[in-house]
Tab-separated table of C-alpha atoms in Angstrom:
chain	number	residue	atom	x	y	z
A	1	MET	CA	-0.352	0.200	-0.295
A	2	LEU	CA	2.601	2.330	0.698
A	3	ASN	CA	4.356	1.987	-2.641
A	4	ALA	CA	1.228	2.806	-4.362
A	5	LEU	CA	0.689	5.897	-2.367
A	6	TRP	CA	3.964	6.795	-2.837
A	7	LEU	CA	4.027	6.194	-6.532
A	8	GLY	CA	0.421	7.593	-6.727
A	9	PHE	CA	1.990	11.221	-5.429
A	10	PHE	CA	4.700	11.487	-7.805
A	11	LEU	CA	2.079	10.165	-10.763
A	12	ILE	CA	-0.471	12.889	-9.720
A	13	ALA	CA	2.094	15.586	-9.092
A	14	ALA	CA	3.750	14.752	-12.593
A	15	LEU	CA	0.097	15.399	-14.292
A	16	ALA	CA	-1.040	18.013	-12.388
A	17	ALA	CA	2.445	19.688	-13.572
A	18	GLY	CA	1.831	18.969	-17.201
A	19	VAL	CA	-1.606	20.509	-17.098
A	20	GLN	CA	-0.096	23.589	-15.481
A	21	TRP	CA	2.891	23.660	-18.262
A	22	LEU	CA	0.780	22.621	-21.550
A	23	VAL	CA	-2.584	24.198	-20.780
A	24	LEU	CA	-2.067	27.176	-18.455
A	25	GLY	CA	1.472	28.027	-20.120
A	26	ASP	CA	3.482	27.536	-16.595
A	27	ALA	CA	6.822	26.749	-17.682
A	28	GLU	CA	8.281	27.302	-14.130
A	29	VAL	CA	6.416	24.569	-12.501
A	30	PHE	CA	8.946	22.096	-13.210
A	31	ALA	CA	11.810	24.401	-11.483
A	32	ARG	CA	8.961	24.628	-8.549
A	33	LEU	CA	8.906	20.902	-8.233
A	34	ILE	CA	12.647	20.248	-8.618
A	35	ALA	CA	13.253	23.129	-5.682
A	36	SER	CA	10.475	21.287	-3.596
A	37	LEU	CA	12.460	18.145	-3.817
A	38	PHE	CA	15.616	19.523	-2.143
A	39	ASN	CA	13.856	21.675	0.089
A	40	MET	CA	12.380	18.731	1.554
A	41	ALA	CA	15.424	16.742	1.431
A	42	GLU	CA	16.908	19.349	3.378
A	43	LEU	CA	13.559	19.312	5.717
A	44	SER	CA	14.197	15.762	6.098
A	45	VAL	CA	17.893	16.103	7.824
A	46	GLN	CA	16.246	18.897	10.094
A	47	LEU	CA	13.721	16.839	11.246
A	48	MET	CA	16.272	13.848	11.988
A	49	LEU	CA	18.653	16.295	14.085
A	50	LEU	CA	15.508	16.748	16.289
A	51	LEU	CA	14.505	13.421	16.500
A	52	PHE	CA	17.990	12.233	17.473
A	53	GLY	CA	18.236	14.391	20.510
A	54	THR	CA	14.369	13.870	21.599
A	55	LEU	CA	14.608	10.271	20.853
A	56	THR	CA	17.620	9.493	22.480
A	57	LEU	CA	16.616	11.565	25.735
A	58	TRP	CA	13.205	10.077	26.329
A	59	MET	CA	14.370	6.681	25.549
A	60	GLY	CA	16.984	6.881	28.088
A	61	PHE	CA	14.336	7.657	30.948
A	62	LEU	CA	12.088	4.780	29.237
A	63	ARG	CA	14.609	2.287	29.762
A	64	ILE	CA	14.917	3.580	33.477
A	65	ALA	CA	11.135	3.081	33.807
A	66	GLU	CA	11.202	-0.286	32.617
A	67	ASP	CA	14.061	-1.606	34.755
A	68	ALA	CA	12.434	-0.260	37.726
A	69	GLY	CA	9.006	-2.257	36.520
A	70	LEU	CA	6.739	0.460	35.928
A	71	ILE	CA	5.918	-0.744	32.293
A	72	ARG	CA	5.315	-4.145	33.905
A	73	ILE	CA	2.792	-2.493	36.359
A	74	LEU	CA	1.051	-0.484	33.502
A	75	ALA	CA	0.494	-3.858	31.511
A	76	ARG	CA	-1.094	-5.648	34.397
A	77	LEU	CA	-3.352	-3.000	35.212
A	78	LEU	CA	-4.512	-2.857	31.318
A	79	GLY	CA	-4.215	-6.564	30.769
A	80	PRO	CA	-7.785	-7.212	30.818
A	81	LEU	CA	-8.961	-4.473	28.522
A	82	PHE	CA	-5.935	-5.135	25.743
A	83	ALA	CA	-6.484	-8.952	26.224
A	84	ARG	CA	-9.521	-8.071	24.570
A	85	LEU	CA	-8.239	-5.192	22.196
A	86	MET	CA	-5.302	-7.049	21.164
A	87	PRO	CA	-5.328	-10.679	21.879
A	88	GLY	CA	-2.135	-11.562	19.922
A	89	VAL	CA	0.131	-9.951	22.931
A	90	PRO	CA	0.115	-11.607	26.166
A	91	ALA	CA	-0.814	-10.647	29.697
A	92	GLY	CA	1.816	-8.629	31.222
A	93	HIS	CA	3.923	-7.835	28.214
A	94	PRO	CA	6.057	-4.717	28.311
A	95	ALA	CA	4.275	-3.271	25.144
A	96	LEU	CA	1.079	-2.889	27.123
A	97	GLY	CA	2.681	-0.376	29.402
A	98	LEU	CA	4.332	1.484	26.776
A	99	ILE	CA	1.513	1.922	24.749
A	100	THR	CA	-0.503	3.501	27.980
A	101	LEU	CA	2.142	5.690	28.148
A	102	ASN	CA	1.837	6.723	24.601
A	103	TYR	CA	-1.780	7.329	24.816
A	104	ALA	CA	-1.261	9.579	28.142
A	105	ALA	CA	1.185	11.411	26.411
A	106	ASN	CA	-0.532	12.186	23.106
A	107	ALA	CA	-3.656	13.042	25.267
A	108	LEU	CA	-1.628	15.613	26.819
A	109	GLY	CA	-0.216	17.479	23.728
A	110	LEU	CA	3.040	15.934	24.701
A	111	ASP	CA	4.311	15.162	21.172
A	112	ASN	CA	8.202	15.100	21.728
A	113	ALA	CA	7.315	12.324	24.113
A	114	ALA	CA	4.731	10.527	22.825
A	115	THR	CA	6.924	9.727	19.567
A	116	PRO	CA	9.861	7.964	21.148
A	117	ILE	CA	7.204	6.235	23.641
A	118	GLY	CA	5.268	5.158	20.886
A	119	LEU	CA	8.435	3.723	18.743
A	120	ARG	CA	9.213	1.699	21.992
A	121	ALA	CA	5.872	0.397	21.931
A	122	MET	CA	6.000	-0.445	18.094
A	123	ARG	CA	9.358	-2.242	18.522
A	124	ALA	CA	8.193	-4.165	21.684
A	125	LEU	CA	5.255	-5.242	19.439
A	126	GLN	CA	7.330	-6.409	16.866
A	127	THR	CA	9.055	-8.761	18.964
A	128	LEU	CA	5.530	-11.003	18.773
A	129	ASN	CA	5.487	-10.635	14.838
A	130	PRO	CA	5.982	-13.727	13.229
A	131	HIS	CA	5.944	-12.042	9.830
A	132	PRO	CA	8.501	-9.058	10.315
A	133	GLU	CA	7.584	-7.324	7.086
A	134	THR	CA	3.643	-8.036	7.783
A	135	ALA	CA	1.928	-5.489	10.314
A	136	THR	CA	0.233	-7.483	13.219
A	137	ASN	CA	-3.765	-6.318	14.322
A	138	ALA	CA	-2.344	-5.108	17.558
A	139	GLN	CA	0.514	-3.152	15.804
A	140	ILE	CA	-2.565	-1.731	13.423
A	141	LEU	CA	-4.738	-0.913	16.313
A	142	PHE	CA	-1.843	0.625	18.098
A	143	LEU	CA	-1.055	2.929	15.012
A	144	VAL	CA	-4.582	3.751	14.103
A	145	LEU	CA	-5.445	4.954	17.667
A	146	ASN	CA	-2.042	6.834	17.928
A	147	ALA	CA	-3.349	8.533	14.835
A	148	SER	CA	-6.841	9.193	15.900
A	149	SER	CA	-4.804	12.354	17.647
A	150	LEU	CA	-7.147	12.177	21.169
A	151	THR	CA	-5.740	15.351	22.540
A	152	LEU	CA	-7.318	16.735	25.790
A	153	LEU	CA	-5.167	19.677	26.278
A	154	PRO	CA	-4.071	21.227	22.682
A	155	VAL	CA	-1.339	23.816	24.337
A	156	THR	CA	0.557	23.910	20.978
A	157	ILE	CA	-2.457	25.470	19.128
A	158	PHE	CA	-3.167	27.837	21.935
A	159	MET	CA	0.194	29.061	21.643
A	160	TYR	CA	0.098	29.667	17.745
A	161	ARG	CA	-3.207	31.604	18.237
A	162	VAL	CA	-1.533	33.788	20.972
A	163	GLN	CA	1.152	34.273	18.244
A	164	GLN	CA	-1.654	35.501	16.155
A	165	GLY	CA	-3.360	37.874	18.449
A	166	ALA	CA	-6.338	35.957	19.111
A	167	ALA	CA	-8.821	37.654	21.654
A	168	ASP	CA	-9.386	34.420	23.263
A	169	PRO	CA	-6.514	31.777	22.488
A	170	THR	CA	-8.666	28.948	24.194
A	171	LEU	CA	-12.038	29.291	22.307
A	172	VAL	CA	-11.105	26.468	20.271
A	173	PHE	CA	-10.432	23.770	23.500
A	174	LEU	CA	-13.706	22.346	23.637
A	175	PRO	CA	-14.441	22.161	20.035
A	176	ILE	CA	-10.826	20.091	19.473
A	177	LEU	CA	-11.898	18.092	22.578
A	178	LEU	CA	-15.178	17.187	20.723
A	179	ALA	CA	-13.622	16.553	17.254
A	180	THR	CA	-10.792	14.553	18.697
A	181	SER	CA	-12.950	12.349	20.284
A	182	ALA	CA	-15.269	11.548	17.315
A	183	SER	CA	-11.801	10.684	15.613
A	184	THR	CA	-10.586	8.251	18.182
A	185	LEU	CA	-13.948	6.891	18.346
A	186	ALA	CA	-14.082	6.209	14.331
A	187	GLY	CA	-10.727	4.981	14.651
A	188	LEU	CA	-11.580	2.243	17.180
A	189	ILE	CA	-14.835	1.233	15.557
A	190	SER	CA	-12.866	0.853	11.937
A	191	VAL	CA	-10.489	-1.369	13.393
A	192	ALA	CA	-12.933	-3.381	15.527
A	193	LEU	CA	-15.020	-4.219	12.255
A	194	MET	CA	-11.730	-5.260	10.195
A	195	GLN	CA	-10.291	-7.417	13.034
A	196	ARG	CA	-14.047	-8.640	14.352
A	197	LEU	CA	-13.145	-7.228	18.032
A	198	ARG	CA	-15.885	-7.556	20.354
A	199	LEU	CA	-16.447	-3.762	21.542
A	200	LEU	CA	-19.874	-4.904	23.741
A	201	ASP	CA	-17.500	-6.880	25.725
A	202	PRO	CA	-18.476	-6.071	29.441
A	203	VAL	CA	-14.571	-5.153	30.210
A	204	VAL	CA	-13.971	-3.055	26.894
A	205	LEU	CA	-17.363	-1.205	27.959
A	206	ALA	CA	-16.371	-0.335	31.606
A	207	TRP	CA	-13.523	1.208	30.194
A	208	VAL	CA	-14.746	3.573	27.248
A	209	GLY	CA	-17.528	4.296	29.642
A	210	GLY	CA	-15.257	5.088	32.249
A	211	THR	CA	-13.480	7.379	30.293
A	212	ALA	CA	-16.080	9.199	28.780
A	213	LEU	CA	-17.495	9.719	32.395
A	214	VAL	CA	-13.640	11.341	33.062
A	215	LEU	CA	-13.956	13.171	29.823
A	216	GLY	CA	-17.585	14.445	30.667
A	217	GLY	CA	-16.382	15.540	34.237
A	218	PHE	CA	-13.383	17.366	32.970
A	219	MET	CA	-14.957	19.196	30.152
A	220	ALA	CA	-17.797	20.314	32.624
A	221	LEU	CA	-14.967	21.838	34.732
A	222	LEU	CA	-13.219	23.479	32.161
A	223	ALA	CA	-16.601	24.934	30.916
A	224	SER	CA	-16.888	26.536	34.618
A	225	LEU	CA	-13.391	28.126	34.045
A	226	SER	CA	-12.915	31.626	32.619
A	227	ALA	CA	-10.581	31.462	29.033
A	228	ALA	CA	-7.552	32.656	31.434
A	229	ALA	CA	-7.751	29.685	33.911
A	230	VAL	CA	-8.361	27.099	31.261
A	231	ALA	CA	-5.304	28.290	29.302
A	232	ALA	CA	-3.264	28.396	32.588
A	233	LEU	CA	-4.430	25.260	33.585
A	234	SER	CA	-3.468	23.559	29.947
A	235	SER	CA	-0.107	24.937	30.204
A	236	LEU	CA	0.439	24.009	34.050
A	237	LEU	CA	-0.913	20.348	33.592
A	238	GLY	CA	1.023	19.556	30.813
A	239	ASN	CA	4.389	20.402	31.963
A	240	LEU	CA	3.683	18.996	35.307
A	241	VAL	CA	2.708	15.723	34.288
A	242	LEU	CA	5.999	15.765	31.927
A	243	PHE	CA	8.224	16.471	34.450
A	244	GLY	CA	6.292	14.373	37.080
A	245	LEU	CA	6.732	11.228	34.996
A	246	LEU	CA	10.240	11.915	35.096
A	247	VAL	CA	10.499	12.305	38.460
A	248	ILE	CA	8.625	8.950	39.203
A	249	PHE	CA	10.753	7.235	36.823
A	250	LEU	CA	13.860	8.294	38.793
A	251	LEU	CA	12.569	7.429	42.222
A	252	ALA	CA	11.401	3.961	41.139
A	253	GLY	CA	14.646	3.079	39.902
A	254	LEU	CA	16.173	4.808	43.491
A	255	TRP	CA	13.499	2.421	45.168
A	256	ARG	CA	14.505	-0.749	43.073
A	257	ARG	CA	18.237	0.107	43.426
A	258	ILE	CA	19.209	-0.037	39.749
A	259	PRO	CA	21.917	2.041	38.380
A	260	VAL	CA	19.789	4.760	36.951
A	261	TYR	CA	22.701	6.297	34.757
A	262	GLU	CA	23.896	3.256	33.243
A	263	SER	CA	20.189	2.499	32.631
A	264	PHE	CA	19.519	6.046	31.004
A	265	ILE	CA	22.702	5.610	28.576
A	266	ALA	CA	21.264	1.687	27.500
A	267	GLY	CA	18.467	3.456	26.382
A	268	ALA	CA	19.592	6.482	24.831
A	269	ARG	CA	21.997	4.353	22.645
A	270	GLU	CA	19.051	2.387	21.316
A	271	GLY	CA	17.319	5.480	20.845
A	272	PHE	CA	20.413	6.639	18.729
A	273	ASP	CA	20.215	3.577	16.906
A	274	VAL	CA	16.375	3.720	15.808
A	275	CYS	CA	17.068	7.243	14.433
A	276	LYS	CA	19.583	6.062	11.985
A	277	ASP	CA	16.973	3.958	10.652
A	278	LEU	CA	14.140	6.668	10.212
A	279	LEU	CA	15.978	9.042	7.609
A	280	PRO	CA	15.275	6.984	4.358
A	281	TYR	CA	11.735	6.738	5.092
A	282	LEU	CA	11.352	10.483	6.001
A	283	VAL	CA	12.967	11.478	2.942
A	284	ALA	CA	10.953	9.710	0.576
A	285	MET	CA	7.487	10.355	1.878
A	286	LEU	CA	8.201	14.167	2.617
A	287	CYS	CA	9.612	14.711	-0.868
A	288	ALA	CA	6.451	12.913	-2.268
A	289	VAL	CA	4.355	15.385	-0.644
A	290	GLY	CA	6.345	18.250	-1.413
A	291	VAL	CA	5.933	17.809	-5.065
A	292	LEU	CA	2.420	17.182	-4.803
A	293	ARG	CA	1.795	20.591	-3.582
A	294	ALA	CA	4.683	22.338	-5.601
A	295	SER	CA	2.339	20.673	-8.922
A	296	GLY	CA	-0.410	22.466	-7.759
A	297	ALA	CA	-2.532	19.568	-7.451
A	298	LEU	CA	-3.769	20.857	-3.823
A	299	ASP	CA	-5.246	23.722	-4.921
A	300	GLY	CA	-7.148	22.240	-7.959
A	301	ALA	CA	-8.515	19.807	-5.277
A	302	LEU	CA	-9.823	22.924	-3.094
A	303	ASP	CA	-11.288	24.478	-6.284
A	304	ALA	CA	-13.310	21.211	-7.030
A	305	ILE	CA	-14.164	21.092	-3.417
A	306	ARG	CA	-15.898	24.696	-3.429
A	307	TRP	CA	-17.671	24.303	-6.625
A	308	LEU	CA	-19.493	21.300	-5.765
A	309	SER	CA	-20.191	22.710	-2.249
A	310	GLN	CA	-21.977	25.780	-4.180
A	311	LEU	CA	-23.661	23.412	-6.203
A	312	ALA	CA	-25.085	21.425	-3.304
A	313	GLY	CA	-26.330	24.700	-1.678
A	314	LEU	CA	-23.972	24.475	1.001
A	315	ASP	CA	-22.089	27.048	2.837
A	316	THR	CA	-18.623	27.361	1.523
A	317	ARG	CA	-16.652	28.822	4.457
A	318	PHE	CA	-15.382	25.508	5.326
A	319	VAL	CA	-13.561	25.530	2.167
A	320	ASP	CA	-11.198	28.325	3.443
A	321	ALA	CA	-9.888	25.852	6.114
A	322	LEU	CA	-9.716	22.339	3.906
A	323	PRO	CA	-5.918	23.329	3.079
A	324	THR	CA	-5.103	22.175	6.602
A	325	ALA	CA	-7.242	19.088	6.509
A	326	LEU	CA	-5.861	17.940	3.024
A	327	VAL	CA	-1.893	18.496	4.027
A	328	LYS	CA	-2.247	17.315	7.379
A	329	PRO	CA	-2.026	13.736	7.025
A	330	PHE	CA	0.987	13.733	5.136
A	331	SER	CA	3.166	16.506	6.913
A	332	GLY	CA	2.309	18.119	10.278
A	333	SER	CA	4.671	20.863	9.363
A	334	ALA	CA	2.818	22.049	6.207
A	335	ALA	CA	-0.439	21.578	7.993
A	336	ARG	CA	0.814	24.211	11.046
A	337	ALA	CA	2.034	26.352	7.788
A	338	MET	CA	-1.366	26.414	6.434
A	339	MET	CA	-3.204	26.938	9.551
A	340	ILE	CA	-1.348	29.885	10.428
A	341	GLU	CA	-1.357	31.222	6.869
A	342	THR	CA	-5.274	30.952	7.093
A	343	MET	CA	-5.171	33.113	10.485
A	344	GLN	CA	-3.077	35.640	8.668
A	345	HIS	CA	-5.147	36.057	5.705
A	346	PHE	CA	-8.766	35.591	7.426
A	347	GLY	CA	-7.719	36.738	10.985
A	348	PRO	CA	-7.167	34.566	13.899
A	349	ASP	CA	-10.843	34.877	15.277
A	350	SER	CA	-12.411	34.090	11.551
A	351	PHE	CA	-14.597	31.377	11.096
A	352	PRO	CA	-12.067	29.718	8.712
A	353	ALA	CA	-9.170	30.236	11.327
A	354	LEU	CA	-10.913	28.731	14.023
A	355	LEU	CA	-12.184	25.572	11.910
A	356	ALA	CA	-8.277	25.400	10.798
A	357	ALA	CA	-6.993	25.142	14.539
A	358	THR	CA	-9.970	22.814	15.087
A	359	ILE	CA	-8.825	20.525	12.475
A	360	GLN	CA	-5.211	20.426	13.224
A	361	GLY	CA	-5.936	19.533	16.909
A	362	SER	CA	-8.030	16.934	16.047
A	363	THR	CA	-6.133	14.898	13.014
A	364	GLU	CA	-3.003	13.533	12.768
A	365	THR	CA	-0.072	13.176	9.900
A	366	THR	CA	-1.145	9.679	9.583
A	367	PHE	CA	1.340	8.812	6.398
A	368	TYR	CA	4.297	10.358	8.548
A	369	VAL	CA	3.218	8.332	11.400
A	370	LEU	CA	3.132	5.217	9.157
A	371	ALA	CA	6.355	6.137	7.773
A	372	VAL	CA	7.978	6.379	11.126
A	373	TYR	CA	6.398	3.837	13.058
A	374	PHE	CA	6.508	1.082	10.682
A	375	GLY	CA	9.937	2.167	9.476
A	376	ALA	CA	11.787	1.856	12.712
A	377	VAL	CA	10.553	-1.751	12.823
A	378	GLY	CA	11.003	-2.928	8.969
A	379	VAL	CA	7.049	-3.210	8.661
A	380	GLN	CA	6.255	-3.189	4.569
A	381	ARG	CA	2.871	-4.500	4.423
A	382	VAL	CA	0.539	-2.308	6.443
A	383	ARG	CA	-2.685	-4.138	5.620
A	384	HIS	CA	-5.697	-1.894	6.805
A	385	ALA	CA	-3.648	0.263	8.789
A	386	ILE	CA	-3.908	3.256	6.219
A	387	GLY	CA	-7.551	3.067	5.250
A	388	CYS	CA	-8.594	2.928	9.423
A	389	ALA	CA	-6.544	5.676	10.162
A	390	LEU	CA	-7.739	7.647	7.109
A	391	VAL	CA	-11.495	6.845	8.596
A	392	ALA	CA	-10.428	8.405	11.703
A	393	ASP	CA	-8.870	11.590	9.953
A	394	LEU	CA	-12.135	11.944	7.990
A	395	ALA	CA	-14.268	11.673	11.138
A	396	GLY	CA	-12.103	14.228	12.795
A	397	VAL	CA	-12.429	16.742	10.154
A	398	LEU	CA	-16.318	16.527	9.313
A	399	ALA	CA	-16.887	16.418	13.202
A	400	ALA	CA	-14.538	19.668	13.458
A	401	ILE	CA	-16.752	21.137	10.671
A	402	GLY	CA	-20.066	20.266	12.247
A	403	VAL	CA	-18.752	21.400	15.767
A	404	CYS	CA	-17.566	24.854	14.746
A	405	TYR	CA	-20.345	25.469	12.368
A	406	TRP	CA	-22.492	24.722	15.909
A	407	PHE	CA	-19.863	26.596	18.493
A	408	PHE	CA	-19.443	29.658	15.973
A	409	GLY	CA	-22.086	29.898	13.338
């Protein structure tokens, strides 16, 4: 599937460039395509430099947590749930604890922490894979839920809105929370249908229902706070939880009397080894995305959507926010750029800007996640992972559009 998609990006870009040249007389389009290839290759190296430091740091701390037994405790706690959702993973396996940590980091908007934890979880799941080049059911469920972008505290979105001069930076908090919940639920249901998982099992219902109650209570609490208080709580809680985890890891290591420094170095060295294998996958995917954008294919898709929306008699204001939605599955940096450009063009508190921010906070860079996570363990046949992840993305975008019309008219 990845082979077909990667080739498809280049073929669509070539077709769009041919139209730009032969029909519209734009001979410069090929120069833009070549420039995009070099720019994306350079961006890949820049991303790798950031990933080297981040992965090395966090995988070092994760090794301390693993040696101290914290991962095993989390695995035992979630054993009954994952026994039903991931029947191929033995009870108490270290991957279960790492998966839990990854979801917690994503929910708090801690992207830098979530990625190395997720890579560690994927490598742990790969040890159970009888066919290393083909994704297992457990790996697919983990990746789809990871890519569904369940975010409770979208601190980075607030930061972008502050930078652009928004009167109320946290105005999109509840819309993002509702849209990202819809995305995660759609991802879970789509995988459950493909893998014939029993979501009506009492244990699964208890966990899902309990999570819904906690989430509802949290939303009620936040709704009672002022915008300034929500922003302050979001920032404090995110950073406090992140640093608190590190302290817990270190104290657990001290309690278990493990050599924390040596354990950190061993984990950091493993993180360095993981990074070395990622660059080819990043270059391949980012360059394909770059030529797709430079060819004008995305602009053509937007014009077509606007025309169809007008024919259907729909309000077309949402179309101005769709560039963020269209590029988000391919490139997080491109989506951020699209969102900021929308804020600058229409104003940070305009409907397109609010919708772009909501989409940014409730969707994920699906193909980037696929390339990095599966590339780190050498999986080439991803089966239904892409389809289910894109279902989650689509649900997030549609929910964001509906919620924003509900909240902002």
